[in-house]
């Protein structure tokens, strides 16, 4: 067979039967009434289109390195003793195509303007370089069961996933997670729970509802993993009713997912309904050392909290959204249509932002010696205010791993934010920060790229305990020792149009500086040397760990303490907003 620069056939003419007259050279397009590849023969397609009006019968080998196979007849079949892996597959308007034999697949894109009857014989493939999808702009239908794969960079820990099918069940994931594990492997999320919202969901027949997100425990394998689900694909308009019942731990957050067998664009100009829904999406990032831990990142208005979270939501991806505040309970509606679907093929669950579109500061915090960190972003937009704006600001979802700090900024209305939009200052502005750590230790604050700051604006991390302004434009780290707990009065970011004169950094307060224990026997005197207005909590603990005395003091001074306790050794602990110091005493 003669061939051109688009499609190459590696066998003589009489080994492949086309039921029409073929062109001798194929620059762009081959049209045939039907295509049959005999056994022991093979065809390699590199580019261009092959359009067939009749059956596709593959009894040999077909390799698609590119191009599209187009079915443009009326009633057609995909059949043969060999499976076919299409690069792209198109069902034209008016064509009713049935896949009649097993094992067929699509590498990149399936578009149906007619009717494709998958018959449980088609798989959308996924690997490290591309993930196959169904083009949502197709005006036709895809009927019957098909299988969709998803590629994970690793099979470790928790993954937030959803189903692209109408009625898939938990059993679809039984080959990827251990449903009989003593520690539940699947959870659903209920916002109206007094607890943390997670409910065990491991019955094989439990439905994976469209648009709902679920939590799957994958295990401890750090290697890349390909998952799969099977069913009848979702298509067209879908919606979900969500709630904010202001429960103590869930706080109006709802776990949802992309319901389509294709990526969707959160920033699409049409296709979304977000009634009483904040405009932020929140992703979970698995910890690489603790299979039950991880961190959260957020995206809103073109800004990513960690320079990774993005507006492109891949197929099967689960994520949190927040129902807006109001008169409790607040009812929200999240709706989606095919107008949000795109045909790019992100290979992982999230992808790089590709550059920050607005002036911003991205500040990170980590424990020294730990590779995992948490970030908060302050960006500038003239329509922003100092209060929370659901269309510009992202709330803070706290990480659930002890080895990573939780860093956030605080608004004028006391909201904790991972992304904070503010008007660009004419002179200077101070933004309070909070940091919540489950373990005490040496914390490092740093920025990775301060070039994104507006020209002529200086950024400083201010430490109120040391009365020190650390210049963030030199990209250096600021180190300090912090005890476990919540610190919301010590640090802030200061933006200024003029440089701030640096002062020598002061040392952390020592035990002698902060407090002393005087007296004898059971009559003690506490001497507190805390800063004016600084609270301190004193606790006296016995060697069994029992707290015998606790009291909060709002200012420094000398305070008597009387204890009726047996003789022995006791610990006196002083907790302030910047440190914890203990002393051992004998009573």
XYZ file of C-alpha atoms in Angstrom:
587
model
C 0.000 0.000 0.000
C 1.259 3.464 -0.842
C 1.422 5.883 2.065
C 2.006 9.541 2.704
C 3.322 11.492 5.663
C 0.283 11.065 7.918
C -0.662 7.383 8.078
C 1.636 4.457 7.477
C 0.544 0.908 6.618
C 3.184 -1.768 7.154
C 1.726 -4.525 4.905
C 0.930 -5.181 1.228
C -2.369 -3.967 -0.238
C -3.895 -7.437 -0.459
C -3.523 -7.971 3.336
C -5.926 -5.178 4.261
C -9.414 -4.878 2.811
C -11.095 -1.487 2.381
C -14.618 -1.571 0.988
C -14.016 1.467 -1.219
C -11.380 2.975 -3.479
C -8.406 4.404 -1.546
C -6.209 7.351 -2.358
C -2.631 6.371 -3.205
C -1.237 9.064 -0.925
C -2.787 10.033 2.454
C -1.766 13.592 3.292
C -4.595 14.234 5.769
C -7.589 11.948 5.376
C -8.511 8.379 4.411
C -12.179 7.621 3.712
C -13.447 4.056 3.472
C -16.758 2.188 3.508
C -15.310 -0.256 6.032
C -11.949 -1.313 7.440
C -10.735 -4.856 8.066
C -7.237 -5.687 9.364
C -6.525 -9.394 8.705
C -4.728 -11.634 11.197
C -0.898 -11.510 11.205
C -1.056 -7.994 9.707
C -0.609 -4.598 11.294
C -1.355 -0.942 10.644
C 0.423 2.054 12.196
C -1.418 5.395 12.221
C 0.727 8.416 13.015
C -1.401 11.462 12.100
C -4.543 12.568 10.304
C -7.982 10.961 10.218
C -9.398 7.659 9.035
C -13.122 7.962 8.266
C -15.148 4.759 7.896
C -18.772 4.347 6.805
C -19.056 0.700 7.826
C -17.518 -1.797 10.259
C -14.131 -1.632 11.890
C -12.853 -5.210 12.153
C -9.426 -5.727 13.688
C -8.141 -9.308 13.548
C -4.499 -8.220 13.390
C -2.645 -5.332 15.036
C -3.379 -1.614 15.006
C -1.060 0.993 16.532
C -2.306 4.581 16.889
C 0.469 7.079 17.570
C -1.847 9.947 16.675
C -4.816 10.867 14.545
C -8.527 10.139 14.856
C -10.737 7.248 13.762
C -14.087 8.688 12.667
C -17.272 6.630 12.357
C -19.476 8.468 9.872
C -21.971 5.889 8.652
C -25.413 4.978 9.951
C -25.214 1.631 11.805
C -21.653 0.496 12.517
C -19.665 -1.936 14.647
C -16.239 -2.097 16.240
C -15.328 -5.763 16.263
C -12.610 -8.320 15.664
C -10.523 -10.903 17.476
C -7.935 -8.256 18.417
C -8.512 -5.265 20.642
C -8.030 -1.765 19.238
C -6.495 1.100 21.176
C -7.631 4.330 19.490
C -5.676 7.537 19.943
C -8.829 9.580 19.353
C -12.275 8.242 18.514
C -15.138 10.278 17.014
C -18.731 9.171 16.422
C -20.226 11.511 13.835
C -23.782 12.842 13.855
C -26.166 10.197 12.504
C -23.877 7.283 13.318
C -25.016 4.555 15.720
C -21.822 2.677 16.580
C -21.684 -0.441 18.762
C -18.530 -1.897 20.300
C -19.232 -5.599 19.868
C -16.016 -7.233 21.109
C -14.023 -6.771 24.282
C -10.768 -5.032 25.178
C -10.965 -1.789 23.185
C -9.642 1.490 24.554
C -9.070 5.198 23.915
C -5.770 6.871 24.757
C -6.713 10.532 24.580
C -10.183 11.676 23.535
C -13.627 10.281 22.723
C -16.218 12.540 21.124
C -19.742 11.427 20.310
C -22.008 13.543 18.102
C -24.022 10.410 17.335
C -24.577 7.342 19.535
C -21.841 5.098 20.897
C -22.946 1.857 22.556
C -19.940 0.979 24.720
C -21.301 -2.409 25.837
C -18.778 -2.687 28.687
C -16.092 -3.142 26.029
C -14.278 0.219 26.194
C -11.687 1.683 28.575
C -10.512 5.283 28.832
C -6.809 4.856 29.581
C -4.643 6.821 32.005
C -0.899 6.918 32.580
C 1.823 9.349 33.631
C 1.668 11.305 30.368
C -2.043 11.566 29.555
C -5.540 10.683 30.747
C -8.263 9.840 28.240
C -11.536 11.746 28.470
C -14.931 12.183 26.848
C -15.343 15.512 25.056
C -18.258 17.288 26.735
C -18.998 19.330 23.598
C -20.236 16.203 21.823
C -23.913 16.571 20.897
C -24.621 12.834 21.015
C -24.614 10.075 23.613
C -22.322 7.445 25.098
C -24.493 4.529 26.260
C -23.747 1.386 28.252
C -20.967 0.654 30.691
C -17.399 1.697 30.068
C -14.313 1.810 32.295
C -12.385 4.950 33.185
C -8.890 4.860 34.600
C -7.280 7.470 36.832
C -3.540 7.855 37.374
C -2.160 8.652 40.845
C 1.434 9.792 41.322
C 1.486 7.461 44.336
C -0.851 5.005 46.004
C -0.118 6.261 49.509
C -2.605 7.439 52.116
C -5.897 9.235 51.697
C -7.300 10.366 48.338
C -10.418 12.474 47.793
C -12.233 10.965 44.813
C -15.656 10.863 43.179
C -17.398 8.873 40.469
C -17.935 9.997 36.847
C -20.779 7.466 36.540
C -24.508 7.534 37.185
C -24.770 4.651 39.653
C -21.320 3.327 40.577
C -20.896 1.643 43.961
C -18.112 1.379 46.516
C -17.372 -2.052 45.065
C -15.837 -0.308 42.033
C -12.879 0.551 44.277
C -12.556 -2.893 45.865
C -9.493 -3.683 43.743
C -7.807 -0.453 44.857
C -8.625 -0.290 48.584
C -9.118 -2.931 51.284
C -12.831 -2.786 52.126
C -12.412 -5.357 54.908
C -9.588 -3.490 56.668
C -9.955 -3.179 60.447
C -9.423 0.578 59.964
C -12.143 1.748 57.546
C -10.872 2.397 54.014
C -13.781 4.495 52.671
C -15.656 7.431 54.197
C -18.394 9.799 53.138
C -18.677 13.305 54.595
C -21.735 14.745 56.339
C -21.564 18.472 57.082
C -24.366 18.236 59.662
C -22.405 16.152 62.170
C -21.385 17.251 65.639
C -18.161 15.279 65.146
C -15.620 15.822 62.370
C -18.088 14.834 59.638
C -16.488 11.582 58.453
C -18.760 8.504 58.339
C -17.580 4.981 57.498
C -18.831 3.963 54.048
C -17.397 0.522 53.272
C -20.458 -1.524 52.250
C -19.759 -2.717 48.707
C -23.271 -1.820 47.515
C -23.163 1.755 48.858
C -23.667 4.190 45.967
C -20.998 6.671 44.892
C -23.418 9.483 44.160
C -22.697 11.907 41.296
C -21.007 15.131 42.476
C -20.354 13.719 45.965
C -16.772 13.291 47.115
C -15.473 10.352 49.149
C -12.340 9.584 51.126
C -10.374 6.470 50.140
C -7.462 5.031 52.130
C -5.065 3.629 49.527
C -2.447 2.136 51.854
C 1.310 2.547 52.134
C 2.608 2.046 48.592
C 4.535 5.104 47.398
C 4.670 3.816 43.810
C 2.446 5.312 41.101
C -0.981 3.696 40.911
C -3.700 3.392 38.276
C -7.249 3.160 39.599
C -10.417 2.436 37.631
C -14.218 2.571 37.846
C -16.922 1.210 35.545
C -20.430 2.440 34.772
C -22.653 4.597 32.581
C -21.095 8.047 32.308
C -22.657 11.253 33.597
C -23.545 13.853 31.003
C -25.444 17.123 30.880
C -26.799 19.198 33.754
C -26.261 18.019 37.341
C -26.781 19.711 40.704
C -26.325 19.063 44.403
C -27.955 20.663 47.446
C -25.446 21.508 50.173
C -25.767 22.972 53.663
C -24.085 25.059 56.303
C -25.354 24.014 59.742
C -22.426 25.730 61.496
C -21.387 22.569 63.289
C -18.333 22.864 65.528
C -15.940 20.952 63.266
C -17.458 20.942 59.772
C -18.300 24.679 59.664
C -20.257 24.540 56.406
C -17.647 22.633 54.389
C -18.978 19.974 51.973
C -17.013 17.316 50.080
C -17.929 17.228 46.381
C -16.319 15.962 43.165
C -16.064 16.437 39.421
C -18.960 14.315 38.073
C -17.786 14.012 34.469
C -15.376 11.712 32.607
C -13.373 14.826 31.667
C -11.732 17.762 33.464
C -13.810 20.817 34.373
C -12.797 24.452 34.699
C -13.832 26.053 38.014
C -13.411 29.472 36.378
C -15.525 28.679 33.292
C -17.501 31.721 32.133
C -20.717 29.685 32.080
C -21.996 26.313 33.244
C -21.681 26.637 37.026
C -24.422 27.393 39.541
C -22.933 28.542 42.859
C -25.916 29.678 44.905
C -24.719 30.424 48.460
C -21.410 28.741 47.604
C -18.078 30.492 48.240
C -15.841 30.710 45.179
C -12.944 28.686 46.636
C -12.047 25.044 46.035
C -9.984 23.143 48.613
C -7.743 20.160 47.783
C -6.205 17.568 50.087
C -2.527 16.673 49.659
C -1.470 13.291 51.010
C 1.379 13.130 53.492
C 4.271 11.017 52.163
C 5.182 9.579 55.575
C 1.909 9.342 57.506
C -0.766 7.471 55.545
C -3.505 9.051 57.686
C -2.230 12.628 57.476
C -1.984 15.406 54.940
C -2.343 19.099 54.179
C -4.887 21.315 52.427
C -4.401 23.833 49.649
C -6.874 26.249 48.110
C -7.609 28.123 44.903
C -9.692 31.225 44.198
C -9.795 34.025 41.633
C -6.637 32.924 39.816
C -4.615 32.599 43.032
C -3.222 29.367 44.482
C -2.327 29.046 48.154
C 0.600 26.705 47.445
C 1.410 27.623 43.803
C 0.010 24.216 42.787
C -3.742 24.123 43.429
C -5.518 25.102 40.236
C -8.871 25.825 38.603
C -8.653 22.706 36.391
C -10.366 19.858 38.261
C -9.527 16.451 36.730
C -12.034 13.635 36.344
C -12.650 11.693 39.593
C -11.130 14.503 41.694
C -12.793 15.206 45.045
C -12.553 18.609 46.737
C -14.175 20.714 49.452
C -16.406 23.739 48.914
C -17.874 25.998 51.590
C -21.533 26.977 51.868
C -21.653 30.690 52.631
C -22.505 32.047 56.054
C -25.965 33.385 56.825
C -29.019 32.513 58.874
C -28.408 28.912 59.964
C -29.103 26.544 58.347
C -27.937 27.963 55.010
C -28.937 26.012 51.889
C -26.606 26.110 48.902
C -26.819 24.749 45.377
C -23.820 23.616 43.359
C -24.790 22.968 39.749
C -22.683 22.089 36.732
C -23.186 21.576 33.000
C -21.165 20.451 29.983
C -20.121 24.073 29.404
C -17.554 23.661 32.211
C -15.879 20.644 30.599
C -12.543 20.998 28.815
C -10.451 18.720 26.606
C -7.004 19.234 28.125
C -5.717 16.092 29.832
C -4.052 16.779 33.207
C -2.330 13.586 34.295
C -2.440 14.198 38.054
C -5.043 15.345 40.522
C -4.173 19.074 40.334
C -1.476 20.740 38.291
C 0.825 23.733 38.466
C -0.767 27.142 38.260
C 1.674 28.348 35.612
C 2.434 31.695 37.229
C 0.743 34.106 39.599
C -1.599 36.488 37.741
C -1.708 39.208 40.414
C 0.750 40.871 42.830
C 1.018 38.765 45.947
C 3.091 37.502 48.841
C 3.190 33.751 49.499
C 4.554 33.070 52.987
C 5.492 29.557 54.135
C 6.048 27.986 57.550
C 7.765 24.686 58.307
C 9.521 22.919 61.138
C 13.263 23.022 60.533
C 14.461 19.741 59.089
C 11.001 18.894 57.710
C 10.336 18.927 53.969
C 6.588 19.609 54.371
C 5.391 23.185 54.782
C 2.204 25.248 54.814
C 1.572 28.518 53.015
C -0.671 31.525 53.258
C -1.131 34.124 50.514
C -1.860 37.837 50.665
C -2.689 39.338 47.276
C -3.740 42.775 46.132
C -6.971 43.731 44.391
C -8.502 47.172 44.635
C -12.069 45.881 45.079
C -11.043 43.914 48.200
C -11.720 44.885 51.814
C -10.187 43.935 55.155
C -13.150 41.673 55.899
C -13.871 38.226 54.464
C -15.176 38.244 50.875
C -16.432 34.867 49.618
C -15.562 35.781 46.024
C -11.989 36.894 46.729
C -10.814 35.192 49.948
C -10.228 31.544 50.872
C -10.861 30.216 54.366
C -8.270 28.110 56.160
C -8.783 24.346 56.378
C -6.511 23.000 59.095
C -3.986 20.307 58.187
C -4.321 16.971 59.973
C -0.668 16.084 60.295
C 1.331 17.038 63.377
C 4.581 17.629 61.498
C 3.293 20.596 59.474
C 2.286 24.007 60.895
C -1.010 25.693 60.042
C -0.296 29.225 58.814
C -3.047 31.747 58.056
C -3.883 35.447 58.081
C -6.634 37.041 60.156
C -9.284 39.427 58.878
C -10.930 42.376 60.568
C -13.961 40.141 61.211
C -11.794 37.389 62.794
C -11.824 34.951 59.872
C -8.812 32.658 59.334
C -7.715 32.764 55.697
C -5.392 30.754 53.488
C -5.747 33.368 50.717
C -6.427 36.991 51.656
C -7.276 39.723 49.143
C -6.532 43.304 50.199
C -6.414 46.687 48.475
C -2.869 47.724 47.622
C -1.693 50.133 50.349
C -0.817 53.749 49.628
C 1.575 53.884 52.582
C 1.544 50.844 54.891
C -0.714 48.063 56.151
C -0.382 45.436 58.880
C -1.916 41.951 58.362
C -2.157 39.788 61.509
C -1.017 36.183 61.182
C -1.925 33.055 63.079
C 0.015 29.840 63.358
C -1.366 26.674 64.918
C 1.104 23.873 65.650
C 0.418 20.508 67.264
C 4.067 20.039 68.227
C 6.518 22.469 69.743
C 9.776 23.144 67.925
C 11.840 25.500 65.794
C 9.696 27.021 63.052
C 11.038 28.586 59.873
C 9.122 31.323 57.997
C 10.170 32.030 54.411
C 9.058 33.147 50.971
C 9.945 31.487 47.671
C 9.415 34.380 45.270
C 9.015 37.975 46.350
C 9.223 39.239 42.772
C 5.426 38.965 42.736
C 5.161 41.872 45.182
C 4.131 45.206 43.639
C 6.994 47.446 42.648
C 8.025 49.821 45.418
C 6.280 47.833 48.171
C 8.351 46.331 50.990
C 7.195 43.246 52.867
C 8.221 42.365 56.445
C 7.430 39.594 58.898
C 7.007 41.289 62.266
C 7.675 39.397 65.522
C 6.024 41.256 68.407
C 7.872 39.282 71.094
C 11.260 40.258 69.703
C 10.026 43.590 68.290
C 11.765 42.709 65.033
C 10.946 43.314 61.342
C 12.322 40.607 59.073
C 12.696 41.760 55.454
C 10.918 39.202 53.248
C 12.433 40.469 50.021
C 15.788 38.857 50.698
C 14.170 35.354 50.588
C 15.928 34.335 53.797
C 14.396 32.248 56.587
C 13.200 33.621 59.889
C 13.633 31.103 62.732
C 12.013 31.017 66.144
C 11.167 28.468 68.816
C 7.428 27.988 69.364
C 5.509 25.782 71.786
C 2.532 23.696 70.697
C -0.654 25.699 70.504
C -2.322 28.611 68.706
C -0.319 31.835 68.267
C -2.403 34.723 66.918
C -0.887 37.785 68.567
C 2.812 37.423 67.926
C 3.312 37.606 64.142
C 2.087 39.867 61.368
C 3.027 40.857 57.831
C 3.726 44.543 57.339
C 3.664 46.103 53.875
C 5.232 49.522 53.576
C 6.114 51.995 50.825
C 9.209 52.934 52.825
C 11.884 50.617 54.198
C 11.668 49.935 57.930
C 14.863 50.375 59.936
C 15.964 47.001 61.284
C 16.404 46.558 65.010
C 18.677 43.918 66.572
C 16.744 40.744 67.239
C 16.158 40.037 70.912
C 16.657 36.635 72.450
C 13.805 34.326 73.412
C 12.827 34.837 77.060
C 14.468 32.452 79.481
C 12.890 30.686 82.428
C 14.513 33.173 84.806
C 13.231 36.129 82.767
C 9.679 34.860 82.449
C 8.713 33.521 85.869
C 10.070 32.314 89.179
C 8.670 30.191 92.009
C 9.473 31.396 95.544
C 8.410 30.301 99.004
C 8.613 27.016 100.874
C 6.416 24.040 101.643
C 2.850 24.298 100.401
C 2.815 28.130 100.354
C 4.297 29.344 97.080
C 4.732 32.715 95.449
C 4.637 33.015 91.636
C 6.591 35.923 90.148
C 5.528 36.606 86.540
C 7.617 38.864 84.292
C 5.313 38.754 81.253
C 4.796 41.690 78.903
C 1.976 44.166 79.684
C -1.351 42.738 78.564
C 0.121 39.300 77.876
C -1.813 36.360 79.287
C -0.078 33.446 80.968
C -1.460 30.158 82.243
C 0.142 28.462 85.244
C -0.359 24.747 85.799
C 1.015 22.598 88.619
C 1.256 18.909 87.735
C 2.233 15.856 89.774
C 4.531 13.067 88.548
C 1.493 11.020 87.398
C 0.568 13.810 84.979
C -2.466 15.027 86.936
C -3.136 18.775 86.855
C -3.552 19.942 90.456
C -3.746 23.679 89.839
C -4.460 25.851 86.832
C -5.077 29.572 86.609
C -4.853 32.301 83.950
C -3.094 35.578 84.805
C -3.608 38.657 82.630
C -0.558 40.621 83.735
C 2.785 40.242 85.412
C 3.224 40.411 89.176
C 3.612 38.347 92.339
C 0.811 35.881 93.168
C 0.392 33.553 96.188
C -0.539 29.900 95.665
C -1.536 27.483 98.457
C -1.665 23.741 97.785
C -2.912 20.936 100.038
C -0.970 18.094 98.474
C 1.311 15.279 99.709
C 5.031 15.799 99.904
C 6.791 15.130 96.651
C 8.176 16.499 93.378
C 5.888 18.630 91.186
C 6.164 20.506 87.891
C 5.122 24.137 87.476
C 4.448 25.056 83.832
C 4.006 28.594 82.506
C 2.236 28.919 79.128
C 2.306 32.204 77.217
C 1.580 33.090 73.609
C 5.223 32.578 72.678
C 6.660 29.826 74.878
C 6.166 27.136 77.514
C 8.620 26.922 80.437
C 8.546 24.366 83.247
C 10.195 24.269 86.658
C 10.587 21.319 89.011
C 9.798 21.985 92.696
C 9.657 19.939 95.886
C 6.750 20.391 98.292
